[in-house]
XYZ file of C-alpha atoms in Angstrom:
449
model
C -0.027 -0.026 -0.043
C 1.358 3.486 -0.982
C 2.350 5.779 1.845
C -0.245 8.495 2.601
C 2.419 10.979 3.674
C 2.679 13.944 1.310
C 5.985 14.269 -0.634
C 8.087 17.246 0.444
C 11.150 18.586 -1.183
C 14.424 17.590 0.468
C 16.209 20.700 1.638
C 19.711 19.561 0.468
C 18.511 18.514 -2.920
C 16.504 21.666 -3.417
C 19.487 23.846 -2.443
C 21.907 21.929 -4.659
C 19.586 22.371 -7.628
C 19.125 26.134 -7.015
C 22.843 26.788 -6.305
C 23.848 24.774 -9.420
C 21.496 26.819 -11.576
C 22.386 30.275 -10.267
C 25.875 30.266 -8.690
C 28.684 29.430 -11.209
C 31.842 27.558 -9.924
C 34.049 30.010 -8.137
C 31.238 32.229 -7.013
C 31.662 33.977 -3.535
C 28.542 33.297 -1.349
C 27.948 35.008 1.953
C 25.224 33.407 4.039
C 22.889 35.855 6.040
C 23.144 34.049 9.379
C 20.776 35.062 12.201
C 21.312 32.027 14.319
C 17.741 30.899 13.963
C 16.731 27.389 12.755
C 16.325 28.366 9.095
C 19.758 29.889 8.580
C 21.517 27.336 10.735
C 20.078 24.599 8.432
C 21.183 26.617 5.421
C 24.657 26.946 6.874
C 24.909 23.177 7.329
C 23.719 22.587 3.814
C 26.194 25.206 2.233
C 29.047 23.677 4.157
C 28.127 20.342 2.615
C 27.817 21.651 -0.937
C 30.720 24.252 -1.076
C 33.285 21.456 -2.086
C 31.152 19.632 -4.737
C 29.798 22.885 -6.278
C 33.086 24.773 -5.864
C 31.852 28.069 -4.323
C 33.657 30.041 -1.561
C 31.461 30.434 1.557
C 31.388 33.147 4.160
C 28.672 34.410 6.456
C 27.368 37.785 7.751
C 25.458 38.211 11.022
C 23.511 41.490 11.332
C 23.506 42.841 14.856
C 20.310 44.916 15.108
C 20.729 45.697 18.822
C 17.089 45.580 19.533
C 16.995 42.428 21.820
C 18.657 42.134 25.185
C 20.019 38.827 23.752
C 21.535 40.337 20.683
C 25.073 40.094 21.875
C 24.418 36.380 22.813
C 23.051 35.578 19.284
C 26.211 37.250 17.689
C 28.426 35.053 19.916
C 26.464 31.929 18.994
C 27.015 32.635 15.297
C 30.657 33.361 15.805
C 31.241 30.008 17.503
C 29.061 28.130 15.009
C 31.131 29.648 12.055
C 34.442 29.032 13.916
C 33.685 25.425 14.508
C 32.955 24.992 10.694
C 35.881 27.041 9.403
C 33.640 29.777 7.914
C 34.654 33.372 7.882
C 32.010 35.576 9.720
C 31.365 39.311 9.608
C 29.246 40.760 12.281
C 27.638 44.062 11.150
C 26.163 46.299 13.744
C 23.344 48.449 12.400
C 21.345 51.361 13.788
C 17.562 50.857 13.496
C 15.496 53.922 13.832
C 12.116 52.991 15.488
C 10.870 56.511 14.941
C 11.419 56.359 11.096
C 7.741 56.128 10.392
C 7.886 52.891 8.637
C 7.516 50.628 11.761
C 10.151 48.619 13.591
C 9.901 45.561 11.270
C 10.537 47.540 8.151
C 13.178 49.683 9.647
C 15.202 46.611 10.862
C 14.691 45.020 7.364
C 15.923 48.121 5.672
C 18.977 48.334 7.901
C 19.635 44.499 7.338
C 19.556 44.783 3.478
C 21.735 47.887 3.637
C 24.314 45.747 5.427
C 23.865 42.842 2.876
C 24.426 45.364 -0.028
C 27.901 46.173 1.458
C 29.080 42.560 1.546
C 32.019 41.740 -0.736
C 30.478 38.680 -2.420
C 28.648 37.696 -5.569
C 25.621 36.519 -3.655
C 24.130 36.980 -0.215
C 22.326 33.719 0.531
C 19.180 33.790 2.566
C 17.182 30.983 4.191
C 13.595 32.074 3.117
C 11.403 29.080 2.647
C 7.868 28.353 1.235
C 6.111 29.313 4.358
C 7.887 32.721 4.189
C 6.759 33.096 0.592
C 2.993 32.410 1.515
C 3.176 34.956 4.355
C 4.783 37.526 2.154
C 2.062 37.133 -0.427
C -0.707 37.654 2.195
C 1.107 40.758 3.454
C 1.466 42.137 0.062
C -2.225 41.486 -0.744
C -3.094 43.473 2.306
C -0.854 46.350 1.201
C -2.668 46.426 -2.239
C 0.445 45.431 -4.202
C 0.432 44.624 -7.933
C 1.918 41.609 -9.614
C 5.616 42.496 -8.835
C 4.715 42.702 -5.192
C 2.514 39.616 -5.203
C 5.412 37.718 -6.814
C 6.920 38.033 -3.260
C 10.506 36.847 -3.264
C 12.517 35.501 -6.241
C 14.899 32.579 -5.867
C 17.618 34.859 -7.378
C 17.433 38.532 -7.368
C 18.039 40.441 -10.603
C 21.460 42.060 -11.020
C 21.584 45.740 -10.832
C 24.559 47.944 -11.400
C 26.169 49.275 -8.216
C 23.537 47.594 -6.104
C 25.820 45.079 -4.300
C 25.631 41.326 -4.331
C 22.567 39.609 -5.639
C 20.193 37.822 -3.252
C 19.868 34.021 -3.553
C 17.227 32.018 -1.766
C 17.839 28.395 -2.508
C 15.238 26.963 0.030
C 12.222 29.026 -1.347
C 10.441 25.794 -2.515
C 11.008 23.930 0.762
C 8.457 24.061 3.547
C 9.616 24.926 7.141
C 8.551 21.541 8.436
C 11.183 19.998 6.196
C 13.879 22.324 7.653
C 12.674 21.203 11.203
C 13.016 17.659 10.288
C 16.495 18.223 8.731
C 17.692 20.125 11.859
C 16.507 17.327 14.108
C 18.090 14.567 11.930
C 21.392 16.455 11.924
C 21.208 17.265 15.663
C 21.730 20.939 14.860
C 21.483 23.766 17.664
C 20.018 27.195 16.984
C 18.724 30.176 18.938
C 15.165 31.222 19.346
C 14.075 34.821 18.996
C 11.368 35.610 21.441
C 10.094 38.474 19.257
C 8.827 35.936 16.727
C 6.053 35.344 19.070
C 4.999 38.910 19.175
C 1.555 39.103 17.597
C 1.760 42.829 17.259
C 4.141 42.399 14.410
C 2.364 41.945 11.081
C 4.234 38.933 9.866
C 3.976 37.152 13.178
C 0.261 37.691 13.275
C -0.150 36.251 9.810
C 2.106 33.349 10.626
C 0.534 32.405 13.898
C -3.143 33.453 13.467
C -4.047 33.906 9.783
C -2.106 31.054 8.088
C -3.285 28.212 10.547
C -6.838 29.230 10.000
C -6.411 29.035 6.261
C -4.790 25.646 6.570
C -7.573 24.419 8.830
C -10.225 25.295 6.191
C -8.056 24.979 3.007
C -5.446 22.164 3.579
C -2.332 22.895 1.608
C -2.954 26.628 1.817
C 0.826 27.529 2.157
C 1.714 25.475 -0.980
C -1.200 27.059 -2.932
C -0.135 30.566 -1.994
C 3.407 29.843 -2.958
C 2.189 28.550 -6.288
C 0.141 31.786 -6.673
C 3.405 33.758 -6.106
C 4.918 31.874 -9.086
C 2.027 32.847 -11.263
C 2.243 36.564 -10.232
C 6.023 36.470 -10.990
C 5.144 35.342 -14.518
C 2.738 38.169 -14.884
C 5.339 40.600 -13.447
C 7.861 39.380 -16.057
C 5.375 40.004 -18.808
C 4.717 43.580 -17.424
C 8.422 44.181 -17.488
C 8.799 42.940 -21.118
C 5.905 45.137 -22.174
C 7.661 48.115 -20.401
C 10.818 47.327 -22.290
C 8.896 47.328 -25.634
C 7.014 50.516 -24.789
C 10.266 52.239 -23.565
C 12.448 51.400 -26.510
C 14.061 54.633 -27.653
C 12.418 56.606 -24.976
C 14.403 55.585 -21.874
C 17.908 56.627 -21.221
C 20.080 56.956 -18.143
C 17.910 58.553 -15.468
C 15.491 60.118 -18.225
C 12.298 59.163 -19.803
C 10.686 60.800 -22.827
C 7.168 61.995 -21.857
C 5.999 62.028 -25.514
C 6.135 58.178 -25.209
C 3.972 58.255 -22.111
C 1.349 60.319 -24.033
C 1.154 57.735 -26.869
C 0.226 54.864 -24.363
C -3.020 54.212 -22.734
C -3.156 54.922 -18.948
C -2.360 51.437 -17.852
C 0.731 51.049 -20.127
C 1.813 54.504 -19.209
C 1.720 53.593 -15.554
C 3.493 50.347 -16.255
C 6.275 52.189 -18.134
C 6.808 54.695 -15.474
C 6.737 52.113 -12.657
C 9.349 50.083 -14.395
C 11.419 53.129 -15.227
C 11.661 53.971 -11.571
C 12.276 50.335 -10.564
C 15.169 50.033 -13.167
C 16.874 52.890 -11.331
C 16.395 51.417 -7.885
C 13.540 53.496 -6.680
C 11.241 51.676 -4.084
C 7.856 50.854 -5.424
C 5.308 53.672 -5.181
C 1.678 53.125 -4.018
C -0.849 53.339 -6.762
C -1.999 56.765 -5.538
C 1.553 58.178 -5.649
C 2.300 56.737 -9.118
C -0.824 58.162 -10.483
C 0.008 61.558 -9.013
C 3.478 61.471 -10.428
C 2.115 60.637 -13.874
C -0.446 63.381 -13.607
C 2.183 65.900 -12.686
C 4.539 64.856 -15.559
C 1.886 65.019 -18.204
C -0.756 67.573 -17.109
C 1.117 70.363 -15.145
C 1.617 73.715 -16.805
C 4.508 74.003 -19.251
C 6.163 76.450 -16.968
C 5.618 74.472 -13.707
C 8.639 73.256 -11.782
C 7.638 69.686 -11.407
C 9.411 67.882 -8.537
C 7.977 64.632 -7.279
C 9.781 63.429 -4.077
C 10.921 59.718 -4.414
C 12.754 58.459 -1.266
C 15.716 60.810 -1.444
C 15.554 61.613 -5.023
C 13.123 63.645 -7.206
C 11.381 63.173 -10.567
C 11.707 66.477 -12.425
C 10.404 67.641 -15.747
C 12.384 69.563 -18.356
C 11.793 69.867 -22.193
C 9.220 67.140 -22.280
C 11.503 64.665 -20.541
C 11.208 63.108 -17.059
C 14.519 63.296 -15.181
C 15.424 61.163 -12.042
C 17.489 63.603 -10.008
C 19.325 63.392 -6.646
C 19.232 66.817 -5.055
C 22.532 68.022 -3.734
C 22.175 70.813 -1.138
C 24.913 73.494 -1.472
C 26.763 74.047 1.694
C 26.565 77.390 3.345
C 29.186 80.018 2.405
C 29.745 78.588 -1.125
C 28.913 81.961 -2.909
C 32.311 83.456 -1.943
C 34.125 80.789 -3.927
C 37.680 79.669 -3.790
C 40.800 81.184 -5.310
C 42.978 79.390 -7.948
C 46.671 79.696 -7.388
C 47.834 77.650 -10.407
C 47.276 74.112 -9.068
C 46.317 71.407 -11.495
C 43.361 70.110 -9.505
C 41.068 72.430 -7.496
C 38.608 70.542 -5.172
C 35.243 72.423 -4.882
C 33.512 72.695 -1.421
C 30.163 72.059 -3.059
C 31.291 68.872 -4.801
C 33.492 67.898 -7.734
C 36.820 69.078 -8.859
C 38.061 71.492 -11.489
C 41.032 70.154 -13.607
C 43.066 73.027 -15.140
C 45.333 71.399 -17.659
C 48.284 73.391 -18.948
C 47.984 73.492 -22.814
C 49.403 75.285 -25.889
C 46.982 77.202 -28.105
C 43.770 75.713 -26.416
C 41.416 76.965 -23.770
C 42.124 80.066 -21.684
C 44.962 82.474 -22.076
C 47.328 81.813 -19.197
C 48.714 85.415 -19.592
C 45.277 86.926 -19.289
C 44.628 84.855 -16.042
C 47.786 86.132 -14.537
C 46.580 89.694 -14.767
C 43.920 89.204 -12.078
C 42.626 87.274 -9.188
C 41.139 83.951 -10.432
C 38.227 82.467 -8.478
C 35.812 79.629 -8.848
C 32.414 80.365 -7.482
C 28.694 79.644 -8.083
C 26.144 81.797 -9.879
C 24.955 84.895 -8.074
C 22.685 86.239 -10.816
C 23.232 88.797 -13.561
C 26.479 87.174 -14.899
C 27.184 87.506 -18.699
C 29.411 85.527 -21.028
C 30.478 85.725 -24.777
C 31.371 82.101 -25.802
C 30.658 82.891 -29.474
C 32.730 85.764 -30.850
C 30.217 86.276 -33.569
C 27.360 87.015 -31.194
C 26.985 89.698 -28.385
C 27.656 89.042 -24.751
C 24.561 87.459 -23.143
C 23.184 86.617 -19.761
C 24.079 83.199 -18.355
C 20.433 82.500 -17.798
C 19.740 82.733 -21.583
C 22.863 80.813 -22.537
C 22.075 78.025 -20.058
C 18.524 77.856 -21.420
C 19.697 77.737 -24.998
C 22.187 74.967 -24.123
C 19.408 72.901 -22.571
C 21.094 72.649 -19.189
C 18.360 71.649 -16.708
C 17.388 74.253 -14.142
C 18.244 72.140 -11.099
C 21.949 71.743 -12.490
C 22.439 75.467 -13.060
C 22.924 76.757 -9.522
C 25.644 74.073 -8.968
C 27.703 75.075 -12.024
C 31.207 76.265 -11.142
C 32.078 79.635 -12.746
C 35.742 80.460 -13.369
C 36.201 84.274 -12.878
C 39.067 86.738 -13.286
C 38.690 89.918 -11.194
C 35.005 89.286 -11.098
C 34.507 88.691 -14.855
C 33.150 85.301 -15.909
C 35.849 83.555 -18.002
C 34.518 79.966 -18.291
C 31.404 77.947 -17.544
C 31.013 74.238 -18.058
C 28.817 73.365 -20.930
C 29.080 76.899 -22.433
C 32.843 77.411 -22.989
C 35.475 80.205 -22.674
C 34.646 83.929 -23.001
C 36.043 85.365 -26.213
C 38.205 87.960 -24.431
C 40.094 85.210 -22.636
C 40.424 82.621 -25.352
C 44.007 81.376 -25.934
C 45.584 82.318 -29.334
C 47.578 79.765 -31.445
C 50.913 78.940 -29.878
C 50.070 80.833 -26.700
C 50.342 79.111 -23.253
C 46.835 78.198 -22.102
C 44.770 76.494 -19.462
C 42.177 74.032 -20.455
C 39.513 73.711 -17.650
C 37.304 70.649 -17.100
C 34.723 70.038 -14.413
C 34.765 66.543 -12.923
C 31.528 65.942 -11.042
C 31.628 64.065 -7.771
């Protein structure tokens, strides 16, 4: 007679398959080790597979400092890794409970910031199928779309300058299988008392909501995890559509608004959502996304559109949306700094001016020696004559004509001699200071920070 026990994936086999698919031989893997059952099981599995799959294994323990037992957990992880010959990094992070996003979210954000600093190809996490089901329910209650309802991928997509990719090789494995594995291998782990705190959203879903669903809908966790996979497929289709709609309209930190106007409302929202995601902007709520789209497409032509986005701004200029990181200018920068002939001149408001000695190119060195040379910011009313065939004009008009966005203009360094503007990045050298052929000159270049 066949066994009535339901088949469950074996943690070791599941991890082996996921690692073989995503982590090439020679990859550097760093395990996110909390000391709890899930991550201790994954540590045991990774130690078993490191040789056969030829990857380098290390671990990182994030010390949140929120529990009186935090030091004890860090010590446990240190001893566990020492016994297995695994290099461990303990990262102490500051969690701001008054950040307005809740303690759980603030701790998670601090943890993932620490992961992003790890020198590895992958940070490996012990999320399992039950976590996936809980995440789906939480995302449903937040009103998330397909990308959010897809919950957690096995392997995170690579993003430039975003640190190591996340890898979750146990995502198809139920927690009960991890518990059986831990008992069979006689593993020791720590228990976090906060996991029983029902005031935390995930704990409430885990201990109250999911058991009720399982009681009425047997296999609910597996069904919910399967729904995540379907939502992930829908999210991939949305991204593919956004790439088609954005072809020729998306550049580094900019998006042509003409393309958004050509699309119906749903596709326009989809393209804007993915444009922001491609640049690492956290997902916006439906209301905020709709408002951003409205401002970009419907605000008056002369309106200074600036949609705040988690430390950045979405700006509009010449029918293009620009993703901008505001850089506040430090106090006292209007006075500027004096140039005394050095090759590199660091600027207090960011960046460096390189003044390269030349022959017959750039600014006349003899003219510069006749006065006090300063580098400063705009103060208003400055004029420049970069084209000898045209009259001297205001910087405001020249910058507009050169299509330099308004938010960049106040941070442009001006090279002056006895108060006269000699050179402006993006505009060029004033005619009166231009170097003649065979004359010693100085060729300025602004290197942004």
